[in-house]
Coordinates of C-alpha atoms and ligand atoms in Angstrom, one line a residue:
X1 CA 0.0 0.0 0.0
X2 CA 1.3 3.5 -0.8
X3 CA 1.9 5.8 2.1
X4 CA -0.4 8.5 0.5
X5 CA -3.3 6.0 0.1
X6 CA -2.7 4.6 3.6
X7 CA -2.9 8.0 5.2
X8 CA -6.0 8.9 3.2
X9 CA -7.7 5.6 4.3
X10 CA -6.6 6.2 7.9
X11 CA -7.9 9.8 7.8
X12 CA -11.1 8.9 9.5
X13 CA -9.1 8.2 12.6
X14 CA -8.1 11.8 13.1
X15 CA -6.9 12.2 16.7
X16 CA -8.9 9.2 17.8
X17 CA -6.0 6.8 18.0
X18 CA -5.6 7.3 21.8
X19 CA -7.2 4.7 24.1
X20 CA -10.2 6.3 25.8
X21 CA -9.3 7.2 29.3
X22 CA -11.5 6.0 32.0
X23 CA -11.6 6.4 35.8
X24 CA -10.7 3.5 38.1
X25 CA -11.5 3.7 41.8
X26 CA -8.6 2.6 44.0
X27 CA -9.0 -1.1 44.6
X28 CA -7.4 -3.2 47.2
X29 CA -5.7 -6.3 45.9
X30 CA -7.1 -9.6 47.1
X31 CA -5.2 -11.7 44.6
X32 CA -2.2 -13.7 45.9
X33 CA 0.0 -10.9 47.2
X34 CA 3.2 -12.9 46.8
X35 CA 3.2 -13.1 43.1
X36 CA 0.6 -10.9 41.5
X37 CA 2.1 -7.7 42.9
X38 CA 5.5 -9.2 43.5
X39 CA 7.7 -8.0 40.6
X40 CA 8.3 -4.4 41.5
X41 CA 11.8 -4.5 40.1
X42 CA 14.2 -6.5 37.9
X43 CA 15.5 -10.0 38.6
X44 CA 19.2 -10.5 38.6
X45 CA 20.6 -13.7 37.1
X46 CA 20.0 -16.7 39.3
X47 CA 21.1 -20.3 38.7
X48 CA 18.3 -22.9 38.7
X49 CA 18.4 -26.3 40.2
X50 CA 18.1 -29.1 37.6
X51 CA 16.2 -32.4 38.0
X52 CA 15.9 -35.2 35.5
X53 CA 17.6 -35.5 32.1
X54 CA 18.2 -32.2 30.4
X55 CA 19.4 -33.1 26.9
X56 CA 23.0 -31.7 26.3
X57 CA 22.0 -30.7 22.8
X58 CA 19.3 -28.4 24.0
X59 CA 20.8 -24.9 24.3
X60 CA 19.3 -21.5 23.8
X61 CA 17.1 -19.0 25.6
X62 CA 13.4 -19.1 26.4
X63 CA 12.2 -15.5 26.4
X64 CA 8.8 -14.8 27.9
X65 CA 6.7 -11.7 28.5
X66 CA 3.8 -10.9 30.8
X67 CA 2.3 -8.2 33.0
X68 CA 4.5 -7.9 36.1
X69 CA 4.2 -4.6 37.8
X70 CA 0.7 -4.3 39.2
X71 CA 1.1 -2.0 42.1
X72 CA 2.4 1.5 42.8
X73 CA 1.9 3.7 45.8
X74 CA -0.7 1.3 47.1
X75 CA -2.7 1.3 44.0
X76 CA -3.5 -2.1 42.4
X77 CA -4.0 -2.6 38.6
X78 CA -7.4 -4.2 38.2
X79 CA -7.1 -6.1 35.0
X80 CA -4.4 -8.8 34.2
X81 CA -3.6 -7.0 31.0
X82 CA -2.7 -3.8 32.9
X83 CA 0.6 -4.8 34.6
X84 CA 3.8 -3.3 33.1
X85 CA 5.6 -5.9 31.0
X86 CA 8.6 -7.9 32.1
X87 CA 10.7 -9.9 29.8
X88 CA 12.1 -13.1 31.4
X89 CA 15.1 -15.0 30.0
X90 CA 15.7 -18.6 30.9
X91 CA 19.2 -19.3 29.4
X92 CA 19.9 -23.0 28.9
X93 CA 23.5 -23.9 28.3
X94 CA 26.2 -26.5 29.1
X95 CA 26.7 -24.9 32.5
X96 CA 23.1 -25.2 33.5
X97 CA 20.1 -22.9 33.4
X98 CA 19.8 -19.4 34.7
X99 CA 17.0 -17.0 35.0
X100 CA 16.8 -13.2 34.8
X101 CA 14.0 -10.7 34.2
X102 CA 13.8 -7.0 33.4
X103 CA 10.8 -4.7 33.3
X104 CA 10.4 -3.1 29.8
X105 CA 11.3 0.5 30.1
X106 CA 8.4 1.8 28.1
X107 CA 7.6 5.5 28.0
X108 CA 4.7 4.7 30.3
X109 CA 6.9 2.9 32.8
X110 CA 9.5 5.7 32.8
X111 CA 7.0 8.5 33.3
X112 CA 5.2 6.6 36.1
X113 CA 8.5 5.6 37.7
X114 CA 9.5 9.2 37.9
X115 CA 6.1 10.2 39.3
X116 CA 6.2 7.2 41.7
X117 CA 2.5 6.4 40.8
X118 CA 0.3 5.1 38.0
X119 CA -0.7 7.9 35.6
X120 CA -2.1 6.2 32.6
X121 CA -5.3 4.2 32.0
X122 CA -5.3 0.5 31.3
X123 CA -7.9 -1.9 30.1
X124 CA -9.6 -2.0 33.5
X125 CA -8.0 1.1 35.1
X126 CA -9.4 4.5 34.5
X127 CA -6.9 7.4 35.1
X128 CA -6.3 10.9 34.0
X129 CA -2.9 11.3 35.5
X130 CA -1.1 12.4 32.3
X131 CA -2.2 13.3 28.8
X132 CA -2.7 10.5 26.3
X133 CA -1.0 11.6 23.1
X134 CA -1.5 8.3 21.3
X135 CA -1.9 4.6 22.0
X136 CA 1.7 4.2 23.0
X137 CA 1.3 6.6 25.9
X138 CA -0.4 3.7 27.8
X139 CA 1.6 0.9 26.2
X140 CA 2.9 -1.6 28.8
X141 CA 4.6 -3.9 26.3
X142 CA 3.4 -6.9 28.3
X143 CA 2.1 -9.8 26.1
X144 CA 4.8 -11.5 24.1
X145 CA 8.4 -11.3 22.9
X146 CA 9.4 -12.4 19.4
X147 CA 12.4 -12.0 17.0
X148 CA 12.0 -10.3 13.6
X149 CA 15.2 -10.8 11.7
X150 CA 17.8 -10.0 14.3
X151 CA 15.6 -7.6 16.4
X152 CA 13.9 -8.9 19.5
X153 CA 10.7 -7.2 20.3
X154 CA 8.4 -7.0 23.4
X155 CA 4.9 -6.9 22.0
X156 CA 1.6 -5.4 23.1
X157 CA -1.4 -5.3 20.8
X158 CA -2.9 -1.9 20.9
X159 CA 0.3 -0.1 20.0
X160 CA 3.9 -0.4 18.9
X161 CA 6.5 -3.0 19.6
X162 CA 9.4 -2.2 21.9
X163 CA 12.9 -3.4 20.9
X164 CA 14.9 -5.1 23.6
X165 CA 18.5 -6.3 23.8
X166 CA 18.4 -10.1 23.9
X167 CA 21.5 -10.3 26.1
X168 CA 20.9 -7.6 28.7
X169 CA 17.1 -7.4 28.3
X170 CA 17.6 -3.6 28.3
X171 CA 14.9 -1.7 26.4
X172 CA 16.2 -0.1 23.2
X173 CA 13.0 1.9 22.4
X174 CA 9.8 2.1 20.5
X175 CA 9.8 0.5 17.1
X176 CA 8.4 2.4 14.1
X177 CA 8.2 0.4 10.9
X178 CA 7.2 3.4 8.9
X179 CA 6.3 7.0 9.8
X180 CA 2.6 6.5 8.9
X181 CA 2.4 3.3 11.0
X182 CA 3.9 4.8 14.2
X183 CA 1.8 4.1 17.3
X184 CA -0.7 1.9 15.4
X185 CA -1.8 -1.4 16.9
X186 CA 0.6 -4.3 16.3
X187 CA -0.6 -7.7 17.6
X188 CA 1.4 -9.8 20.0
X189 CA 0.8 -12.9 17.8
X190 CA 2.8 -12.4 14.6
X191 CA 2.8 -15.6 12.4
X192 CA 5.9 -16.9 10.6
X193 CA 6.4 -18.6 7.3
X194 CA 8.8 -21.6 7.0
X195 CA 11.3 -19.2 5.4
X196 CA 11.4 -16.9 8.4
X197 CA 9.3 -14.1 6.9
X198 CA 6.4 -12.9 8.9
X199 CA 2.9 -11.5 9.0
X200 CA 1.1 -9.5 11.6
X201 CA -2.1 -7.7 12.1
X202 CA -3.1 -4.6 14.0
X203 CA -6.7 -4.3 14.9
X204 CA -8.2 -0.8 15.2
X205 CA -11.0 -2.2 17.2
X206 CA -9.5 -0.3 20.2
X207 CA -10.5 2.9 18.5
X208 CA -14.0 1.7 17.9
X209 CA -13.3 1.1 14.2
X210 CA -13.8 -1.9 12.0
X211 CA -10.4 -1.8 10.3
X212 CA -7.1 -3.7 10.5
X213 CA -3.6 -3.1 9.3
X214 CA -1.9 -6.1 7.7
X215 CA 1.9 -6.1 8.1
X216 CA 4.3 -8.2 5.9
X217 CA 8.0 -8.7 6.9
X218 CA 10.8 -10.3 4.9
X219 CA 13.0 -12.9 6.5
X220 CA 15.4 -10.2 7.6
X221 CA 12.7 -8.6 9.7
X222 CA 12.2 -5.7 7.4
X223 CA 8.6 -4.4 6.6
X224 CA 8.0 -5.1 3.0
X225 CA 4.3 -4.4 2.6
X226 CA 1.4 -3.2 4.6
X227 CA -2.3 -2.6 3.9
X228 CA -5.2 -1.1 5.8
X229 CA -8.4 -3.2 5.3
X230 CA -12.0 -2.6 6.2
X231 CA -13.6 -5.3 8.2
X232 CA -17.3 -6.3 8.0
X233 CA -17.8 -5.0 11.6
X234 CA -15.7 -4.2 14.7
X235 CA -14.7 -7.0 17.0
X236 CA -11.9 -8.2 19.2
X237 CA -9.0 -10.1 17.5
X238 CA -6.1 -10.9 19.7
X239 CA -4.4 -13.2 17.3
X240 CA -4.8 -14.7 13.8
X241 CA -3.8 -17.9 12.0
X242 CA -1.9 -18.5 8.8
X243 CA -2.9 -21.0 6.0
X244 CA -1.0 -21.5 2.8
X245 CA -2.9 -18.8 0.9
X246 CA -4.6 -16.8 3.6
X247 CA -4.3 -14.8 6.8
X248 CA -7.2 -16.3 8.8
X249 CA -8.8 -13.7 11.1
X250 CA -11.4 -14.7 13.7
X251 CA -13.4 -11.6 14.4
X252 CA -15.2 -12.2 17.7
X253 CA -18.4 -10.8 19.0
X254 CA -16.7 -8.7 21.7
X255 CA -17.4 -5.2 20.6
X256 CA -16.4 -1.8 21.8
X257 CA -18.2 1.4 22.3
X258 CA -16.9 4.2 24.5
X259 CA -17.6 3.6 28.1
X260 CA -16.6 4.7 31.6
X261 CA -13.5 2.6 31.1
X262 CA -12.1 0.6 28.2
X263 CA -13.4 -2.5 29.9
X264 CA -16.8 -1.0 30.6
X265 CA -17.0 -0.1 26.9
X266 CA -16.6 -3.8 25.9
X267 CA -19.8 -5.7 25.3
X268 CA -20.2 -9.3 24.2
X269 CA -22.9 -9.3 21.5
X270 CA -24.3 -12.8 21.7
X271 CA -27.0 -12.0 19.1
X272 CA -24.3 -11.1 16.6
X273 CA -22.0 -13.6 14.9
X274 CA -18.3 -14.4 14.7
X275 CA -16.6 -14.0 11.3
X276 CA -13.8 -16.1 9.9
X277 CA -12.2 -13.6 7.5
X278 CA -9.8 -14.9 4.9
X279 CA -7.3 -12.3 3.7
X280 CA -5.5 -13.2 0.5
X281 CA -1.7 -13.2 1.0
X282 CA -1.1 -11.9 -2.5
X283 CA -3.6 -9.0 -2.7
X284 CA -3.8 -8.3 1.0
X285 CA -7.6 -8.0 0.5
X286 CA -10.4 -9.9 2.0
X287 CA -11.2 -13.0 -0.1
X288 CA -14.1 -14.4 1.9
X289 CA -16.1 -13.9 5.1
X290 CA -17.7 -16.9 6.8
X291 CA -20.3 -16.2 9.5
X292 CA -20.3 -18.6 12.5
X293 CA -22.1 -18.4 15.9
X294 CA -21.0 -15.7 18.3
X295 CA -18.2 -16.8 20.7
X296 CA -14.9 -15.5 22.1
X297 CA -11.3 -16.5 21.6
X298 CA -7.9 -15.1 22.2
X299 CA -5.8 -17.7 20.4
X300 CA -5.9 -19.8 17.3
X301 CA -4.0 -22.9 16.3
X302 CA -3.3 -24.2 12.9
X303 CA -5.2 -23.3 9.7
X304 CA -4.9 -26.3 7.2
X305 CA -6.0 -26.0 3.6
X306 CA -6.8 -29.4 2.2
X307 CA -9.0 -30.6 -0.7
X308 CA -11.0 -27.4 -0.9
X309 CA -11.5 -27.0 2.8
X310 CA -9.9 -25.0 5.5
X311 CA -9.6 -26.4 9.0
X312 CA -9.1 -23.8 11.6
X313 CA -8.3 -24.6 15.3
X314 CA -9.6 -22.2 17.9
X315 CA -9.2 -22.1 21.7
X316 CA -12.8 -21.0 22.1
X317 CA -15.0 -19.6 24.9
X318 CA -18.8 -19.5 24.8
X319 CA -18.7 -15.8 25.6
X320 CA -16.2 -13.1 26.6
X321 CA -16.6 -13.5 30.4
X322 CA -12.9 -14.5 30.7
X323 CA -11.9 -11.1 29.4
X324 CA -14.7 -9.1 31.0
X325 CA -14.7 -10.8 34.5
X326 CA -12.1 -13.6 34.6
X327 CA -9.0 -11.4 34.3
X328 CA -9.9 -9.1 37.2
X329 CA -6.8 -9.3 39.4
X330 CA -9.0 -9.5 42.5
X331 CA -10.4 -12.8 41.3
X332 CA -7.8 -14.2 38.9
X333 CA -7.9 -18.0 38.9
X334 CA -10.8 -18.3 41.4
X335 CA -13.5 -19.1 38.9
X336 CA -13.4 -21.5 35.9
X337 CA -13.7 -20.0 32.4
X338 CA -13.2 -23.2 30.4
X339 CA -12.3 -23.0 26.8
X340 CA -12.6 -25.8 24.4
X341 CA -10.5 -26.8 21.5
X342 CA -12.7 -26.2 18.5
X343 CA -12.1 -27.2 14.9
X344 CA -14.0 -25.2 12.2
X345 CA -14.1 -26.8 8.7
X346 CA -14.9 -24.3 6.0
X347 CA -15.8 -25.4 2.5
X348 CA -13.9 -22.8 0.6
X349 CA -16.2 -22.9 -2.4
X350 CA -19.6 -22.6 -0.7
X351 CA -18.5 -21.0 2.6
X352 CA -20.4 -23.6 4.5
X353 CA -18.8 -24.4 7.8
X354 CA -18.9 -27.2 10.4
X355 CA -17.9 -26.8 14.0
X356 CA -16.5 -29.6 16.2
X357 CA -15.7 -29.0 19.9
X358 CA -13.3 -31.5 21.5
X359 CA -13.7 -32.6 25.1
X360 CA -10.6 -30.8 26.3
X361 CA -10.0 -27.3 27.6
X362 CA -7.3 -25.6 25.7
X363 CA -5.4 -22.3 26.0
X364 CA -2.2 -21.1 24.6
X365 CA -2.3 -23.5 21.6
X366 CA 1.1 -24.2 20.1
X367 CA 2.5 -26.2 17.2
X368 CA 5.6 -26.5 15.1
X369 CA 6.1 -23.0 13.6
X370 CA 8.7 -24.5 11.1
X371 CA 5.9 -26.4 9.4
X372 CA 2.8 -24.4 9.9
X373 CA 0.8 -26.0 7.0
X374 CA 1.3 -29.6 8.0
X375 CA -1.4 -31.4 9.9
X376 CA 0.2 -32.0 13.3
X377 CA -0.2 -32.5 17.0
X378 CA -1.1 -29.3 18.8
X379 CA -0.2 -28.5 22.4
X380 CA -1.6 -26.3 25.0
X381 CA -2.5 -25.6 28.6
X382 CA -5.6 -27.4 29.9
X383 CA -7.4 -27.4 33.2
X384 CA -8.7 -30.5 35.0
X385 CA -10.1 -28.5 37.8
X386 CA -13.7 -27.8 37.1
X387 CA -14.1 -25.3 39.9
X388 CA -11.0 -23.2 39.4
X389 CA -9.3 -21.1 36.7
X390 CA -5.7 -21.2 35.5
X391 CA -4.5 -24.4 33.8
X392 CA -2.9 -27.2 35.7
X393 CA -2.2 -29.6 32.8
X394 CA -0.4 -29.9 29.5
X395 CA -2.4 -31.3 26.6
X396 CA -1.3 -32.8 23.3
X397 CA -4.1 -33.2 20.7
X398 CA -3.2 -35.3 17.6
X399 CA -4.7 -34.6 14.1
X400 CA -7.0 -37.6 14.8
X401 CA -8.1 -35.9 18.1
X402 CA -6.3 -38.3 20.3
X403 CA -5.7 -36.5 23.6
X404 CA -2.7 -36.9 25.9
X405 CA -2.8 -35.1 29.2
X406 CA -0.3 -34.6 31.9
X407 CA -1.8 -33.2 35.1
X408 CA 0.4 -31.4 37.6
X409 CA -0.5 -30.8 41.2
X410 CA -3.6 -28.6 41.6
X411 CA -1.5 -25.9 43.2
X412 CA 0.6 -25.6 40.0
X413 CA -0.2 -23.0 37.4
X414 CA 1.0 -24.2 34.0
X415 CA 2.0 -21.7 31.4
X416 CA 2.4 -21.8 27.6
X417 CA 4.2 -24.8 26.2
X418 CA 6.5 -24.2 23.3
X419 CA 7.9 -26.7 20.8
X420 CA 11.7 -26.1 20.9
X421 CA 14.4 -27.7 18.8
X422 CA 17.8 -28.9 20.1
X423 CA 21.0 -28.8 18.1
X424 CA 20.6 -32.4 17.0
X425 CA 17.2 -31.5 15.5
X426 CA 15.1 -33.2 18.2
X427 CA 12.0 -31.4 19.3
X428 CA 11.0 -31.0 23.0
X429 CA 8.1 -29.3 24.7
X430 CA 9.2 -26.6 27.2
X431 CA 7.1 -24.5 29.5
X432 CA 7.2 -22.5 32.7
X433 CA 5.1 -23.2 35.7
X434 CA 4.4 -21.7 39.1
X435 CA 4.3 -23.8 42.2
X436 CA 1.8 -21.8 44.3
X437 CA 2.6 -23.8 47.4
X438 CA 6.4 -23.4 47.4
X439 CA 6.3 -20.1 45.6
X440 CA 8.7 -21.2 43.0
X441 CA 8.7 -20.7 39.3
X442 CA 10.1 -23.6 37.3
X443 CA 10.6 -25.2 33.9
X444 CA 9.3 -28.5 32.7
X445 CA 10.6 -30.3 29.6
X446 CA 8.6 -33.1 27.8
X447 CA 9.1 -35.5 25.0
X448 CA 6.3 -34.1 22.8
X449 CA 5.3 -37.7 21.7
X450 CA 4.9 -38.8 25.3
X451 CA 3.2 -35.9 27.1
X452 CA 1.2 -38.3 29.2
X453 CA 4.3 -39.7 30.8
X454 CA 5.1 -36.3 32.4
X455 CA 8.3 -34.2 32.2
X456 CA 11.6 -35.8 31.4
X457 CA 13.4 -32.9 33.1
X458 CA 12.6 -29.9 35.4
X459 CA 14.3 -26.9 36.8
X460 CA 13.4 -24.9 39.9
X461 CA 14.4 -21.7 41.6
X462 CA 13.5 -20.0 44.9
X463 CA 11.8 -17.2 42.9
X464 CA 8.1 -16.7 42.1
X465 CA 7.4 -14.8 38.9
X466 CA 4.1 -13.2 38.1
X467 CA 2.2 -15.4 35.6
X468 CA 3.0 -14.4 32.1
X469 CA 1.5 -14.9 28.6
X470 CA 3.8 -15.7 25.7
X471 CA 7.3 -16.1 24.5
X472 CA 9.6 -17.9 22.2
X473 CA 12.7 -20.0 22.3
X474 CA 15.8 -19.2 20.2
X475 CA 18.7 -21.7 20.1
Ligands
FE2_1 FE1 -2.1 -14.1 23.5

C-alpha cells in the first residue's frame, strides 16, 4: 500500500488513536500478594536447580513476557492486561540454566517511575494522571516477545512493539516500521512462514473502528508491505492464523463502544456472529467472510487447507466473560472459564462451515512453527479443575483428536508450552510453571510424543514470577 493511500484511508481516525481514558477507583488487591504484585523490580541472574535428564543438545534462551508490575503507591492494577511488561530469559546452556528478568522501560513505565505512581489508564483502570497523546502513551509492552530478523521485540497489541536487547534485556526503544504506522496497533501474535518471513495484524477495534492493518515482513525482519483493510464490523481479534494462501482472522463478538472505562465499553454481542475472515496473502484484500455463531477467543492454532476445505483450530470460549470478568486481578484463577479446542471446517467454495468441539479445555495453543501448514499435533494448557481457573495440565491433541494429558499438582499454574528444537534436530516441549505452594517458578521439559508420561526434566528456583503470557525459544 502506498503511504499516501494509507494516510487517506486512515484519515477517519483523526486524533482518535488514543485509548479512551476512564476512571478507576482505588482497589485493594485480594489476589495472591506474593506473586501478583511481586515484581516491583528486575530479577538479577539466578542459577536454577536441575532435575531429570536435560538433553545436552538443547541450548538456547526461552524468552517470555507478561504483566508484572501491578502496584504502585498502594494502587492495584485491576485487569491482568494492565501490569507493566517484564521480559524473562531462561538461558539453557552447558553450565546449567539461569533466569533473569527485566521490566520493559516503556515511555509509560519511565514516566510513572518518575512520578512514583500510575498515571495512565489501562484496560480496566481509568486514570487521567497524564495526557494521552497516542496509543503508546499507555503501552505496557506486556504480552509477548518475538524475534524479527535480528531484532527482539516486546509486543503489546494496541500499540507499537518495543525493541529489547536479547543479552541484557535492556529496552532499546519504541519501534516504528514506517512513519505512517507509528503508534498503530501491532498484535502480540505475529505468524511466521517456514522461510522466516512474517505477518502480523493490528486491529483498530481499540479505537471503535472496523479496520485492521496487515503487516508483511521479509525474513530479515524488514517491513516489505502493509495494507489497511475494512472489516465487515468491529470486534476483538487478539491473534490470527496462517494458512498456505490466507491470513485467517477470527473476528469475535466482543465489541467496543466508548464507556466509563475501556473494559466498561466492551460488550459481548451474543446476538451477533463471529466472522472467519480470509485475507489473501497476495492481494492483502479480503477474499471471503464466513459467519459462525458468536463466541470469544484469544488464540488460534493451525489453519490447514486441504481438498477445498480450510480447517481452523480455535481455543474458544462460549462468551467473553474470561476477558470481562475472569482477568480481574482480585479474582484471577478463582472461577473457571473453560475454553474448548474447536475445529472449524470451512468449505472454501460454498463458505459452509462445520464446527467440532473437542472434550478438552485448551489455552495457549502451540504447534511446530517451522511447518505451519502440516497437519500436526497441537499442544496447550488445559485445566482438569472444574471449579478453578488457570490451567494445571499440559495437553497434546493429535490430528485424529487423540488427547494426551499430563496433570500437575492442583497448586501448580501451568504456562504456555513451546515446541523447541535442540542442536541435534530433536523437538521438545518446554514450559514455565508456578508452584503456588512453594512459591517457586520452574521449567518442565517433555518429549512431545509422550506428554502423558510427564516431564523428562525440570528446573526450579526460589523465585516466584508473576504469571505471564507468551514467549519464544531461540537456540
Ligand atoms: Fe495471546
